[in-house]
mmCIF file of C-alpha atoms in Angstrom:
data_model
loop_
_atom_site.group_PDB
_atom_site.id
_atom_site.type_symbol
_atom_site.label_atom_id
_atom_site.label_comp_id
_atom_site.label_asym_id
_atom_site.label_seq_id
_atom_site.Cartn_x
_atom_site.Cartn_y
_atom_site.Cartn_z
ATOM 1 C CA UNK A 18 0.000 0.000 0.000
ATOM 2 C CA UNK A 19 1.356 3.685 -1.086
ATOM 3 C CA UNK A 20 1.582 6.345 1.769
ATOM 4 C CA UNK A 21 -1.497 8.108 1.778
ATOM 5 C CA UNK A 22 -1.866 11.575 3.069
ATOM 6 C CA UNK A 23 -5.492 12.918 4.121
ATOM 7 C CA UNK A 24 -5.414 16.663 2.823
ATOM 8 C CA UNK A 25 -7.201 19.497 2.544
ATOM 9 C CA UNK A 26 -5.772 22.050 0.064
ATOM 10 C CA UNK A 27 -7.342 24.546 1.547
ATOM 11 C CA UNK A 28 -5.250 23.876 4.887
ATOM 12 C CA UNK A 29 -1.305 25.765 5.104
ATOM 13 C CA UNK A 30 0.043 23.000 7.210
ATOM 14 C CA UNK A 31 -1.693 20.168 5.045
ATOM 15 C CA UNK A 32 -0.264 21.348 1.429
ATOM 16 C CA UNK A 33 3.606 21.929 4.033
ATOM 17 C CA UNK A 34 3.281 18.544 4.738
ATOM 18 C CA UNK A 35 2.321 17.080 0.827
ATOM 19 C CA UNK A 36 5.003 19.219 -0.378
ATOM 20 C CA UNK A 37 7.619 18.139 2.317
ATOM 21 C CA UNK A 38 6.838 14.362 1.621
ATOM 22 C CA UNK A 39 7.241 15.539 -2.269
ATOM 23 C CA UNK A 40 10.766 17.434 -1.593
ATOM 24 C CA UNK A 41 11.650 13.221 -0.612
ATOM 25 C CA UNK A 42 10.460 11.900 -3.557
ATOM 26 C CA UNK A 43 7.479 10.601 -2.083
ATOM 27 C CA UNK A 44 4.364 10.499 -3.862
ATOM 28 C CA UNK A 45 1.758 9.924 -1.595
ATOM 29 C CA UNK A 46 -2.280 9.123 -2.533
ATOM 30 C CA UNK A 47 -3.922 11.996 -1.826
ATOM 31 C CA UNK A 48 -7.498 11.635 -0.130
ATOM 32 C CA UNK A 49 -9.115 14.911 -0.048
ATOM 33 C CA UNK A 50 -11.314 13.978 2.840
ATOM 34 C CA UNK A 51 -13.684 16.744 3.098
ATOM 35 C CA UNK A 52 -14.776 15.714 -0.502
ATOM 36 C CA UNK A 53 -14.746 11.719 0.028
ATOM 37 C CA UNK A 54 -15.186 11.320 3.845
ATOM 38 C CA UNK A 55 -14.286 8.954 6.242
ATOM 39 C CA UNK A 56 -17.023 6.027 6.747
ATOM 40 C CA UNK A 57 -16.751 5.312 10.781
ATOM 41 C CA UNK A 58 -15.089 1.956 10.200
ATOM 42 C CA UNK A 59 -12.527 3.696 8.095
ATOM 43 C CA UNK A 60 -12.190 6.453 11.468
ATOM 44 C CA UNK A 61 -11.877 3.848 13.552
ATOM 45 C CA UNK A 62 -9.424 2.349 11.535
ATOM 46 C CA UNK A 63 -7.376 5.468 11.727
ATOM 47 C CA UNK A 64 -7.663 5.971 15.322
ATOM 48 C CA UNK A 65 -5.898 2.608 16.270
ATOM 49 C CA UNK A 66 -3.213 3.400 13.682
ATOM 50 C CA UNK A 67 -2.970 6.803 15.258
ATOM 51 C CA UNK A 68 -2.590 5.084 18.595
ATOM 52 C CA UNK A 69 -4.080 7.868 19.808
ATOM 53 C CA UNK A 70 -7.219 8.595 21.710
ATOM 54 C CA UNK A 71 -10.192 9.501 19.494
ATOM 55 C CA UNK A 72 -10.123 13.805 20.821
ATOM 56 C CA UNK A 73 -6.694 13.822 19.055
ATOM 57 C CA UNK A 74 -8.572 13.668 16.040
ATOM 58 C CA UNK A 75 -10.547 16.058 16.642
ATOM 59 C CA UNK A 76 -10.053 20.443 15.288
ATOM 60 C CA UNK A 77 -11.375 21.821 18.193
ATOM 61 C CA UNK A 78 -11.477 25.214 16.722
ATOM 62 C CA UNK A 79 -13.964 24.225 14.372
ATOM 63 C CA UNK A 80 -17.647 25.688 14.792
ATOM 64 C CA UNK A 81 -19.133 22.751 14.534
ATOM 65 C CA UNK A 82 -17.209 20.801 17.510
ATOM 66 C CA UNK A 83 -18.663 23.664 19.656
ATOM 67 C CA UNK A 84 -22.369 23.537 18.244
ATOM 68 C CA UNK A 85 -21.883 19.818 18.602
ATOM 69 C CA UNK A 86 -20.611 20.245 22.097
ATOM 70 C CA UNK A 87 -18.223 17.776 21.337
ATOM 71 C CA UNK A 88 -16.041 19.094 24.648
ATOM 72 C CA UNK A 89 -18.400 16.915 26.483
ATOM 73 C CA UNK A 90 -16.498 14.338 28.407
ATOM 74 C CA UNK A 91 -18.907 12.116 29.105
ATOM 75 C CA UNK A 92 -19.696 11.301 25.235
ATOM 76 C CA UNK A 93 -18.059 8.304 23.771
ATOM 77 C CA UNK A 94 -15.372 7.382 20.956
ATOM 78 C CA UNK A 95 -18.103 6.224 19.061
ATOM 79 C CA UNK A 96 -19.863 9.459 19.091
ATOM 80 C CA UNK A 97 -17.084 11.605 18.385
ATOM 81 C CA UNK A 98 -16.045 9.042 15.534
ATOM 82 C CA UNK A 99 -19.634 9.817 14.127
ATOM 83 C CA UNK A 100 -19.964 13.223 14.558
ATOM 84 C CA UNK A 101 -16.670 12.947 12.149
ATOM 85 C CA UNK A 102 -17.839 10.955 10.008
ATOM 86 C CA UNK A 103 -20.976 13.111 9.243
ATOM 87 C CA UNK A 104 -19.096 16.761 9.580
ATOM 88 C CA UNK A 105 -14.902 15.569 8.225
ATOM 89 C CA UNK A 106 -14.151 19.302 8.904
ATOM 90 C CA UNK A 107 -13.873 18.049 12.298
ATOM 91 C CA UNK A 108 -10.912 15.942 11.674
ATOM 92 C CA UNK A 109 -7.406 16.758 12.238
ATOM 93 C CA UNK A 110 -5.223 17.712 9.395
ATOM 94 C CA UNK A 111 -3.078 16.757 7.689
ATOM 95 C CA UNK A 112 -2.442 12.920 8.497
ATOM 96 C CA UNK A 113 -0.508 10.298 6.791
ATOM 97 C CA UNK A 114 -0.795 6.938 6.665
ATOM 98 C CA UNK A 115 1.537 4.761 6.539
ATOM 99 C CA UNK A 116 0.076 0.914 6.587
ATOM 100 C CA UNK A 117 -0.775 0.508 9.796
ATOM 101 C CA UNK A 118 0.698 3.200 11.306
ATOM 102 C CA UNK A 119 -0.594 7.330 10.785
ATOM 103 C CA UNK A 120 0.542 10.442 12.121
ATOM 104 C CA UNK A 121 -1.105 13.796 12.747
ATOM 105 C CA UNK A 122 1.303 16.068 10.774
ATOM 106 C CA UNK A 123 1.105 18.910 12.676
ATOM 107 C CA UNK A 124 3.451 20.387 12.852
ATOM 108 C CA UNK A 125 4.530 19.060 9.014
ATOM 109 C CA UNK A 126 8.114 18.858 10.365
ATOM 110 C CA UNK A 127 7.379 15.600 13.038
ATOM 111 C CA UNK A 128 7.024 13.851 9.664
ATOM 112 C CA UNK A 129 10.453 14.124 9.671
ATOM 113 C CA UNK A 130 11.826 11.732 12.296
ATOM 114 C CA UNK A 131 8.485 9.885 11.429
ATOM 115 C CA UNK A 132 9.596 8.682 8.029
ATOM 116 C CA UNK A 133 13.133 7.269 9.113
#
C-alpha cells in the first residue's frame, strides 16, 4: 500500500506537509477527505493506527465541535467518531498513513523523524 496523506488544500500546514513528503520523492495518494469522507469503520481504523485517543482527532477550533458540544467528556469514541464521520471538517489535518501506522502532521516537520 502507497503512503497516503489525508489533505485538505485549503489547509497551510496540510499542502507543508504534501510538499515536504514531495521534496523526498514521495508520492503519496492523496485523499481529499472533506470531498470523500471517512465512513466510521474507516475512522476507527485510523484511530488505532494513530494510537491515539479519538479527541486527538478532533479540530477543536472548528464551529461545529462547539455547536456539537463535542467538549463533552462524558460522550463516547463512538460518538465523536460519528460526529466525524458526518461533519470531516472536524478531523485533524493533515495525516498520513503509513500501513498501519498514521501520524497527525502537525506540525509538518514531526514527519520528519516519522519517516526514518
Amino acid at each position: 500500500m502507497a503512503l497516503q496523506i489525508l489533505h485538505n488544500p485549503r489547509c497551510s500546514k496540510s499542502r507543508e506537509a504534501l510538499a515536504l513528503l514531495e521534496s523526498r520523492g514521495i508520492r503519496p495518494q492523496v485523499i481529499e477527505y472533506l470531498a470523500t469522507p471517512l465512513s466510521l469503520d474507516e475512522l476507527r481504523t485510523l484511530q488505532r493506527q494513530l494510537g491515539a485517543p479519538v479527541r486527538a482527532m478532533l479540530r477543536e477550533g472548528e464551529d461545529d465541535y462547539r455547536e456539537l458540544g463535542l467538549a463533552d467528556a462524558s460522550l463516547s469514541d463512538t460518538q465523536l467518531l460519528q460526529a466525524i464521520a458526518e461533519r470531516p471538517a472536524l478531523l485533524q489535518r493533515p495525516i498520513v498513513v503509513d500501513g498501519d501506522r498514521a501520524l497527525i502532521a502537525r506540525p509538518p516537520a514531526l514527519l520528519n523523524d516519522w519517516l526514518r
